Coordinates of C-alpha atoms in Angstrom, one line a residue:
X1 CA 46.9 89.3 139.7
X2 CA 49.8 90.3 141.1
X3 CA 50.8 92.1 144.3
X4 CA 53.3 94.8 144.5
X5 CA 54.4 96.1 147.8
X6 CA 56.2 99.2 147.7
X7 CA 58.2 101.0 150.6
X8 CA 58.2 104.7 151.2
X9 CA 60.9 105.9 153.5
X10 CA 61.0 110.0 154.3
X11 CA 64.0 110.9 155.7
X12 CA 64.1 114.3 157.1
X13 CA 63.1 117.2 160.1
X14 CA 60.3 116.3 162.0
X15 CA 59.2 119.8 163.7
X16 CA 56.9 121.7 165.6
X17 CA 55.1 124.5 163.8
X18 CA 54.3 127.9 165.8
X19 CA 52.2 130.0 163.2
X20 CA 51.5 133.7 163.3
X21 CA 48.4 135.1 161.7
X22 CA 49.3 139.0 161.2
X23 CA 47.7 141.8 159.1
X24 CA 51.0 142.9 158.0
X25 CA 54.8 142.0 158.0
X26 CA 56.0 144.1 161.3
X27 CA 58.7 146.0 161.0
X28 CA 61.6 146.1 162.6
X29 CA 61.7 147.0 166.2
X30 CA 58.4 147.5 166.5
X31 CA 54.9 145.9 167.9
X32 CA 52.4 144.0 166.3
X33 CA 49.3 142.1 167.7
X34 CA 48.6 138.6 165.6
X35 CA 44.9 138.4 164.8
X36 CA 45.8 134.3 165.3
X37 CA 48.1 131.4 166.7
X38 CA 48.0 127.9 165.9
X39 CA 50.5 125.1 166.6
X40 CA 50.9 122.3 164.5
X41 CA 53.6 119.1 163.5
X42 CA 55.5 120.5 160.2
X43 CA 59.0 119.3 158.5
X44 CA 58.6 118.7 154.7
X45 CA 58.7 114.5 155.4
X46 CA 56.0 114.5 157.3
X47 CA 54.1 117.4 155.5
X48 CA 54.2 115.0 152.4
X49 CA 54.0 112.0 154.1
X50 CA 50.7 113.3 155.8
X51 CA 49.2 114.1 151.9
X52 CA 50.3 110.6 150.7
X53 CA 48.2 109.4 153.4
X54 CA 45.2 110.4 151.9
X55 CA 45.9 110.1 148.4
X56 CA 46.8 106.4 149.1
X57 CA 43.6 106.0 151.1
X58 CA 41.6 107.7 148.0
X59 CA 43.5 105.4 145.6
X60 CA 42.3 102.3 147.8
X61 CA 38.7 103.7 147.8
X62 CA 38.1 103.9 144.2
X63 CA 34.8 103.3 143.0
X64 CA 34.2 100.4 140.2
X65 CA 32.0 101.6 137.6
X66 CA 29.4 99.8 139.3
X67 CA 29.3 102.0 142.2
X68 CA 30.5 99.4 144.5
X69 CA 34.0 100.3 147.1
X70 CA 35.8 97.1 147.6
X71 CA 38.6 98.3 149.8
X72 CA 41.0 97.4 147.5
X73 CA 43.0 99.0 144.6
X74 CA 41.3 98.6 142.0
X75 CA 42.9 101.7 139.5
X76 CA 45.2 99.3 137.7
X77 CA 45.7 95.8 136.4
X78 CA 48.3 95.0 139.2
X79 CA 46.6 95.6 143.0
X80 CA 49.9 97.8 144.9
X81 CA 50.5 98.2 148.8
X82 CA 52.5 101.3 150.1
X83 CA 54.0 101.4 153.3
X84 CA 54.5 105.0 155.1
X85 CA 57.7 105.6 157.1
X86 CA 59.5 108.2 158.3
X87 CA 63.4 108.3 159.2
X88 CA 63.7 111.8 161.7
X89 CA 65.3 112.6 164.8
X90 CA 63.5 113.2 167.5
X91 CA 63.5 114.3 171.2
X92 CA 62.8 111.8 174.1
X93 CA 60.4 109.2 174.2
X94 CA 58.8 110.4 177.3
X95 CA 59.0 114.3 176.3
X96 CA 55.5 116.1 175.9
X97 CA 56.4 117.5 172.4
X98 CA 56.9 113.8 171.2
X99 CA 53.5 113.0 172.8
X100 CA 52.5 115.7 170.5
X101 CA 54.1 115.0 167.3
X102 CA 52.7 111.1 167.4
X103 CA 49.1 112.5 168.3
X104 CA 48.9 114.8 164.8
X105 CA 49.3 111.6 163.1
X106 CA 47.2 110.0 165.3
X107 CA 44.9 113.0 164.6
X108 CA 44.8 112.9 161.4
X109 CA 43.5 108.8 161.3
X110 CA 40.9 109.8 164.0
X111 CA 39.5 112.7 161.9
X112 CA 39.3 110.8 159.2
X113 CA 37.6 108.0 160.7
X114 CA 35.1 110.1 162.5
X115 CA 34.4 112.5 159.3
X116 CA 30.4 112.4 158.8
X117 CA 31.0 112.8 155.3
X118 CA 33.0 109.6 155.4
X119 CA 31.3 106.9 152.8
X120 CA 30.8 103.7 154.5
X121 CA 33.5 101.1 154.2
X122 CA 36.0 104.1 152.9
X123 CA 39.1 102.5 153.5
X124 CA 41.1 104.8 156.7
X125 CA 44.5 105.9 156.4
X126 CA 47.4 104.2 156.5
X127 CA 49.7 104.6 159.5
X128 CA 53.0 106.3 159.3
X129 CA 55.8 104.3 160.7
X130 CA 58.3 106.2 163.3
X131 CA 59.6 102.9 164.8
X132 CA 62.2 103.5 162.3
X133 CA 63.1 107.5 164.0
X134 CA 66.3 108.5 166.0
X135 CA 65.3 109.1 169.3
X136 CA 67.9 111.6 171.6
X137 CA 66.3 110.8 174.9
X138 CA 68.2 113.6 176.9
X139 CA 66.4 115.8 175.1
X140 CA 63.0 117.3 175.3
X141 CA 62.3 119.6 172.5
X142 CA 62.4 118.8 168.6
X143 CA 62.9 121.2 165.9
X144 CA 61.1 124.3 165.9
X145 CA 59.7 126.6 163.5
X146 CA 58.2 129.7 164.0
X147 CA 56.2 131.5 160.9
X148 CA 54.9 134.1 160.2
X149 CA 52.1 134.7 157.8
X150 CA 51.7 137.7 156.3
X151 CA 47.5 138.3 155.7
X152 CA 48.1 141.5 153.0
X153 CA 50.2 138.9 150.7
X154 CA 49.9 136.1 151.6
X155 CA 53.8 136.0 152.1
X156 CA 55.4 133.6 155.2
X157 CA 59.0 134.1 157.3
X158 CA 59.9 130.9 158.5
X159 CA 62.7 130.7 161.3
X160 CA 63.9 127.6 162.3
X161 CA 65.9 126.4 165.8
X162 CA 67.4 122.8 166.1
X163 CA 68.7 121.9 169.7
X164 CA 68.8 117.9 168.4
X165 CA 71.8 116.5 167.7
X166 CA 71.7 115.2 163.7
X167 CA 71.3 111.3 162.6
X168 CA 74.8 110.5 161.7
X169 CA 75.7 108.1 159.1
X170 CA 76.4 104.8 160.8
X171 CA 72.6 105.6 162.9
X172 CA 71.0 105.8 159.2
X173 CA 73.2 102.6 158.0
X174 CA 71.9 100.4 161.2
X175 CA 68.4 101.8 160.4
X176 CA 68.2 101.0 156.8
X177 CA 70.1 97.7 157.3
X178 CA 67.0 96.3 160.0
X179 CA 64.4 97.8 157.3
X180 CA 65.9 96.1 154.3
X181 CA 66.1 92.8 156.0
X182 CA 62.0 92.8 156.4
X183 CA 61.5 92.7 152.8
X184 CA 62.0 88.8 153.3
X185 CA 58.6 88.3 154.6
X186 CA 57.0 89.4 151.5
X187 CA 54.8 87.7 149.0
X188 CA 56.6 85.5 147.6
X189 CA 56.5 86.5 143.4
X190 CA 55.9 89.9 144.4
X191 CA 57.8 92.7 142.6
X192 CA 59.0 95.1 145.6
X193 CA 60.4 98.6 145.6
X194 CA 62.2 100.5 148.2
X195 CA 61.8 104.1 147.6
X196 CA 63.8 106.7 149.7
X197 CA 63.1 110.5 149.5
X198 CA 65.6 112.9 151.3
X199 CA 64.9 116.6 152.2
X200 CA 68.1 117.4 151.3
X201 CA 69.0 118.9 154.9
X202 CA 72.2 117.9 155.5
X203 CA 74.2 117.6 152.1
X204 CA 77.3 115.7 153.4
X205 CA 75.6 112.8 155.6
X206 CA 72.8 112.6 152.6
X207 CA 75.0 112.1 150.1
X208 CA 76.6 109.0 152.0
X209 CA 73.8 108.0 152.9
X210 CA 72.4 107.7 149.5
X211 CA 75.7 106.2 148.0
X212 CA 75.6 103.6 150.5
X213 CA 72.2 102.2 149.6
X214 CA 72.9 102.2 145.7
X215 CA 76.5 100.2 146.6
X216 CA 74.9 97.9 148.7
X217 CA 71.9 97.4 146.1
X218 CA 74.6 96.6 143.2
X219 CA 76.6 94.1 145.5
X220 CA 72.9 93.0 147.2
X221 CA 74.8 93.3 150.3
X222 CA 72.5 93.2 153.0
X223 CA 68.8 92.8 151.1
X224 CA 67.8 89.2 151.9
X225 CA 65.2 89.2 149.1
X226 CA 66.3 88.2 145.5
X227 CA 67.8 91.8 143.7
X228 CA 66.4 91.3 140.5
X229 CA 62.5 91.4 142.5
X230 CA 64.1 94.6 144.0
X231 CA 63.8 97.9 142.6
X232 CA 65.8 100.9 144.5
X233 CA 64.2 104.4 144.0
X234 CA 66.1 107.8 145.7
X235 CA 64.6 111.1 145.2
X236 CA 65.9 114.4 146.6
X237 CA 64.9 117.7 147.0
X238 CA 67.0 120.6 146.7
X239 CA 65.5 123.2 148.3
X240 CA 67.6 125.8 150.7
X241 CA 69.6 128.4 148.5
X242 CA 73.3 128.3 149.3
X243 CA 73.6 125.2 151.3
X244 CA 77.0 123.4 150.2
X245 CA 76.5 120.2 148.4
X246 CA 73.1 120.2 147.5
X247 CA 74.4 119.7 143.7
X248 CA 75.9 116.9 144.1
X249 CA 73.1 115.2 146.0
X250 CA 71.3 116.0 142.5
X251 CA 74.2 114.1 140.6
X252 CA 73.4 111.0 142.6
X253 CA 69.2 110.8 142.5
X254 CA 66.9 109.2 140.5
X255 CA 64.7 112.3 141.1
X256 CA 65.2 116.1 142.1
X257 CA 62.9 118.2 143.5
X258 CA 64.2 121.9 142.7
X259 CA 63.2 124.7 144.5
X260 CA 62.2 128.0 143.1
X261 CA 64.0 129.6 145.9
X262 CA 67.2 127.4 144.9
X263 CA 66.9 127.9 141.4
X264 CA 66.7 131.8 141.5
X265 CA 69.5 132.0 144.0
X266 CA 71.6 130.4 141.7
X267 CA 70.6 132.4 138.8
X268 CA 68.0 130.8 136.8
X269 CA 64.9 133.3 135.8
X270 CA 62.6 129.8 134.9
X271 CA 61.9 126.6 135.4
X272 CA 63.1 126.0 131.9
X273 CA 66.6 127.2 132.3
X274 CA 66.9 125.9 135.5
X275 CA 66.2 122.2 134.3
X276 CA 67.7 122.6 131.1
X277 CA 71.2 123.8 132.3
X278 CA 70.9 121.1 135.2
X279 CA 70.4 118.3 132.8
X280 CA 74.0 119.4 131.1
X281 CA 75.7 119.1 134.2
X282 CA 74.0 116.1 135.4
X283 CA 74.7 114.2 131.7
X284 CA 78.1 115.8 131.8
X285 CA 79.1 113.9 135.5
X286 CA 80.9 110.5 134.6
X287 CA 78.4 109.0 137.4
X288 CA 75.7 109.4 134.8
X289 CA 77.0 106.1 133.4
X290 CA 75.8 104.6 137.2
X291 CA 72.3 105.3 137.2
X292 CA 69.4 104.8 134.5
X293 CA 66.8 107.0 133.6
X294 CA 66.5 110.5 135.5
X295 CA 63.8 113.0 136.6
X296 CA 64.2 117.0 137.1
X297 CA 61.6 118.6 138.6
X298 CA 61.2 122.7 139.3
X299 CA 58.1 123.9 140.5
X300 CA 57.7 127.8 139.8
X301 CA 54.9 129.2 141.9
X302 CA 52.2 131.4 139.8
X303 CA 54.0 130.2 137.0
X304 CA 53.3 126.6 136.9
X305 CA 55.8 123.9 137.1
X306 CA 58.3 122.2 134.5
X307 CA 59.9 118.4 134.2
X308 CA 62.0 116.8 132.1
X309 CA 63.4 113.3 131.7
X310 CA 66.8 112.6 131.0
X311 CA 67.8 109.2 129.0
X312 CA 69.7 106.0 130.5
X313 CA 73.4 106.5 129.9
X314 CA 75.1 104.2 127.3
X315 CA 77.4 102.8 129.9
X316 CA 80.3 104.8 127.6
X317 CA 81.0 108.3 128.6
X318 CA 84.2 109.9 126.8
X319 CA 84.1 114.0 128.5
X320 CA 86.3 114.9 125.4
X321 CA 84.1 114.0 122.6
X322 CA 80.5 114.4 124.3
X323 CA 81.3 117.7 126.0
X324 CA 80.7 120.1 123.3
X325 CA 77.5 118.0 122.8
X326 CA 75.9 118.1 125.7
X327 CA 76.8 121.8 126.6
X328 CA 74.6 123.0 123.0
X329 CA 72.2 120.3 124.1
X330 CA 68.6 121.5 125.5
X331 CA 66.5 118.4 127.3
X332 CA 62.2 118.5 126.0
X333 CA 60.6 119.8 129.2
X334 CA 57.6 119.5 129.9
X335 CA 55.3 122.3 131.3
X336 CA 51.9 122.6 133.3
X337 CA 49.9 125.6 134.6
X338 CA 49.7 126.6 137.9
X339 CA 46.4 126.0 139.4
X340 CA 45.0 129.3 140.2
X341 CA 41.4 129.8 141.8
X342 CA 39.5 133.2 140.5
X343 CA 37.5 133.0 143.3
X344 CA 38.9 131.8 146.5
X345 CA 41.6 133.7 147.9
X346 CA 45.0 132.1 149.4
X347 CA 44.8 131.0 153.2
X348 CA 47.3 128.8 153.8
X349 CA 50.7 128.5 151.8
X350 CA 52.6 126.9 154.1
X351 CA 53.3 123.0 152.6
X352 CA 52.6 123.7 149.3
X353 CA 55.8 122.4 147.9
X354 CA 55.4 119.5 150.3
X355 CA 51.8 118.8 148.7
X356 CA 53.8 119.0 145.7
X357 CA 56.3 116.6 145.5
X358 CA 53.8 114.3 147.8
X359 CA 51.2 113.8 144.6
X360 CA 54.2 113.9 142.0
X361 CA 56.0 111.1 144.3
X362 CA 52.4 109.3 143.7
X363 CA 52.0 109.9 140.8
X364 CA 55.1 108.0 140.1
X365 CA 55.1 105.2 142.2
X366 CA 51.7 104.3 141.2
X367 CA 50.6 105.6 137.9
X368 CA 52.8 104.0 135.4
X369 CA 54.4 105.6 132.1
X370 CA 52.4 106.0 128.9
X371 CA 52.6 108.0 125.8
X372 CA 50.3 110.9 126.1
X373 CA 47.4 109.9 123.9
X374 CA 43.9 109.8 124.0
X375 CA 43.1 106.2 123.1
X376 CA 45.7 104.8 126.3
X377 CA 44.5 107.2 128.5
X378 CA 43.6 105.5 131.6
X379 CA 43.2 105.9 135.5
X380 CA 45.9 104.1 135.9
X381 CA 48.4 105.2 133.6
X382 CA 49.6 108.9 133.5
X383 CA 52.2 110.9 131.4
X384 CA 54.9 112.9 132.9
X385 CA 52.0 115.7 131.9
X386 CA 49.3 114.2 133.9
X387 CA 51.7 113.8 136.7
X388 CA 52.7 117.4 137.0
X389 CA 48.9 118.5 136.3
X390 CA 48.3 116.7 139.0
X391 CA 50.7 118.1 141.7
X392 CA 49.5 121.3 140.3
X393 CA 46.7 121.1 140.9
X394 CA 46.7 119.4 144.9
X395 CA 49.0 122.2 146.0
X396 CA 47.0 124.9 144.3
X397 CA 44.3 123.6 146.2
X398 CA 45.8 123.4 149.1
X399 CA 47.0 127.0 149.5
X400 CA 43.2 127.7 149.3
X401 CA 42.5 126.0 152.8
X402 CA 44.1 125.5 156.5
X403 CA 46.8 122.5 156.8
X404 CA 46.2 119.5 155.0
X405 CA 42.7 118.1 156.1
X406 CA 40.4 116.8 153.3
X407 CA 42.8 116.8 150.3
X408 CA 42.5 114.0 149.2
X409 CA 38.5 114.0 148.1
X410 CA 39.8 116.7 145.3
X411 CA 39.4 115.4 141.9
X412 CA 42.5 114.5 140.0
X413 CA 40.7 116.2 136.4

């Protein structure tokens, strides 16, 4: 039996969340008393970071079909580790808010731990690693977000402010260049993966940012571990509509998250067309020929969400004689239902899309590709189907209850 040890590194906002429970959307210039007020740590990183938590801890947990827990991964052949960090910047080391932001992961290890419902020898949650975090020690508050939920429909109004000066490219090159280097004390034989996921927040410094780790990975410039035991994974979501350069950060990824809020602003009325015109100007780019095998992803609310996969390129890429191709060209997506509850109403909507792409980013780093029959249907092997079943279904659940807590006892059927 092999070992596989895979990194997860989040790089994006970590904030503080001030949520508004009110009866109704005020209007403007007027008054309106909130029936509730609860602070808590947000950002999308650490929102999905906090989800892969649990669904790591569940995966570690899973009963043998004798009954017995034995700590250890047992849903496939191969036994995996994943590693939790988080690339942010952040306000002093000695600032309260900080204090704060550690404790809700703290928090969330603690609750765990002291859950009565908690199975004896359940494995706890793995920590989340912020030794790797920009820290701007003269100043004292991190990025705040103030929302308000709406209790007639469910709706939410986010505003954001940022005092925090943004991680700059050469802080994110020294950061990554330390991380790398620790893959040399791995099991020797082991097959590693470094997988980085990017919020997408600042276009310009993520798209360097990203180039520089898939230059440095084709030159194994700075990895001290053999390349070909290697495997570099970048996934980004595009998310805010009309932020500048968010479509070439999906030129450059492995996988792209697209937001429904994106994806109308920029025209698309589905899923479907959204992906499908995508994958034309993603095939269409000359760096295709760079990369391998590509996701698209585009959740659509009530709708359900869609994926498709787009093929390795050739390594040959004439514009003048594949263009007329690839513009009549439609990619096979794939769709899945929205989980929808006839019962329970909606509570809490804010994360969903980070509960999303959390279970699709497990589903892909540990359930591994199989054709979408019957007879090789196993725990440990899902389709692109099962994946986005999956994430369906965790965020539809989660809309159903406050924050994250608990998530990760849902059934994946």
């Amino acid at each position: 039996m092999s070992r596989k040890r895979t990194r997860f590194v989040a790089v994006g906002a970590c904030a503080i969340d001030n949520i508004l429970d009110v009866p109704y959307f005020p209007e403007e210039d007027s008054k309106l008393r909130a029936t509730s007020m609860r602070k808590r740590r947000g950002g999308n990183c650490p929102n999905s970071l906090e989800v892969l938590q649990q669904l790591i801890s569940r995966d570690l947990g899973h009963e043998e079909p004798n009954g017995d827990r034995t700590g250890k991964a047992t849903s496939s052949a191969d036994s995996a580790e994943l590693e939790l960090l988080l690339i942010a910047t952040l306000p002093s080391r000695k600032s309260e808010q900080l204090a704060f932001i550690k404790s809700s992961f703290d928090r969330s290890l603690s609750m765990d731990s002291g859950a009565s419902s908690k199975p004896q020898n359940r494995p706890m949650l793995p920590k989340i690693d912020l030794s790797h975090c920009v820290y701007r020690e003269d100043h004292t508050e991190p990025v705040s977000s103030y929302i308000i939920s709406s209790q007639s429909n469910s709706s939410r109004t986010i505003i954001n402010h940022n005092a925090l000066p943004e991680m700059t490219f050469g802080e994110f090159v020294s950061l990554t260049h330390d991380l790398l280097q620790s893959q040399s004390g791995s099991t020797p034989g082991a097959v590693e993966q470094v997988w980085f996921h990017f919020e997408g927040r600042i276009p310009q410094i993520t798209l360097q940012c990203i180039r520089y780790l898939r230059n440095h990975r084709s030159i194994n410039a700075g990895f001290a571990v053999d390349p070909r035991k290697l495997r570099l994974s970048v996934s980004v979501e595009v998310e805010k509509p009309g932020r500048e350069g968010l479509q070439e950060l999906a030129q450059e990824a492995d996988v792209v998250f697209y937001s429904r809020s994106w994806a109308g602003a920029e025209g698309y009325d589905s899923a479907e067309t959204c992906l499908n015109d995508q994958s034309r100007l993603i095939l269409c780019n000359p760096s295709t020929t760079k990369h391998g095998e590509r996701m698209l992803i585009c959740p659509w609310g009530a709708k359900g969400a869609c994926a498709t996969i787009l093929p390795e390129a050739s390594g040959s890429h004439d514009p003048t004689k594949e263009a007329s191709t690839l513009e009549s060209t439609e990619c096979s997506v794939v769709h899945s239902p929205a989980y929808i509850s006839e019962t329970k109403r909606i509570i809490d909507t804010t994360g969903a899309g980070d509960t999303f792409i959390a279970a699709m980013l497990f589903g892909l780093m540990t359930r591994k590709q199989t054709e979408e029959t019957p007879a090789q249907h196993d725990r440990a092997l899902w389709s692109l189907k099962q994946r986005l079943d999956f994430a369906n279904a965790l965020a539809g659940r989660k809309i159903l209850q406050d924050g994250f807590q608990g998530l990760r006892d849902l059934n994946e059927d």
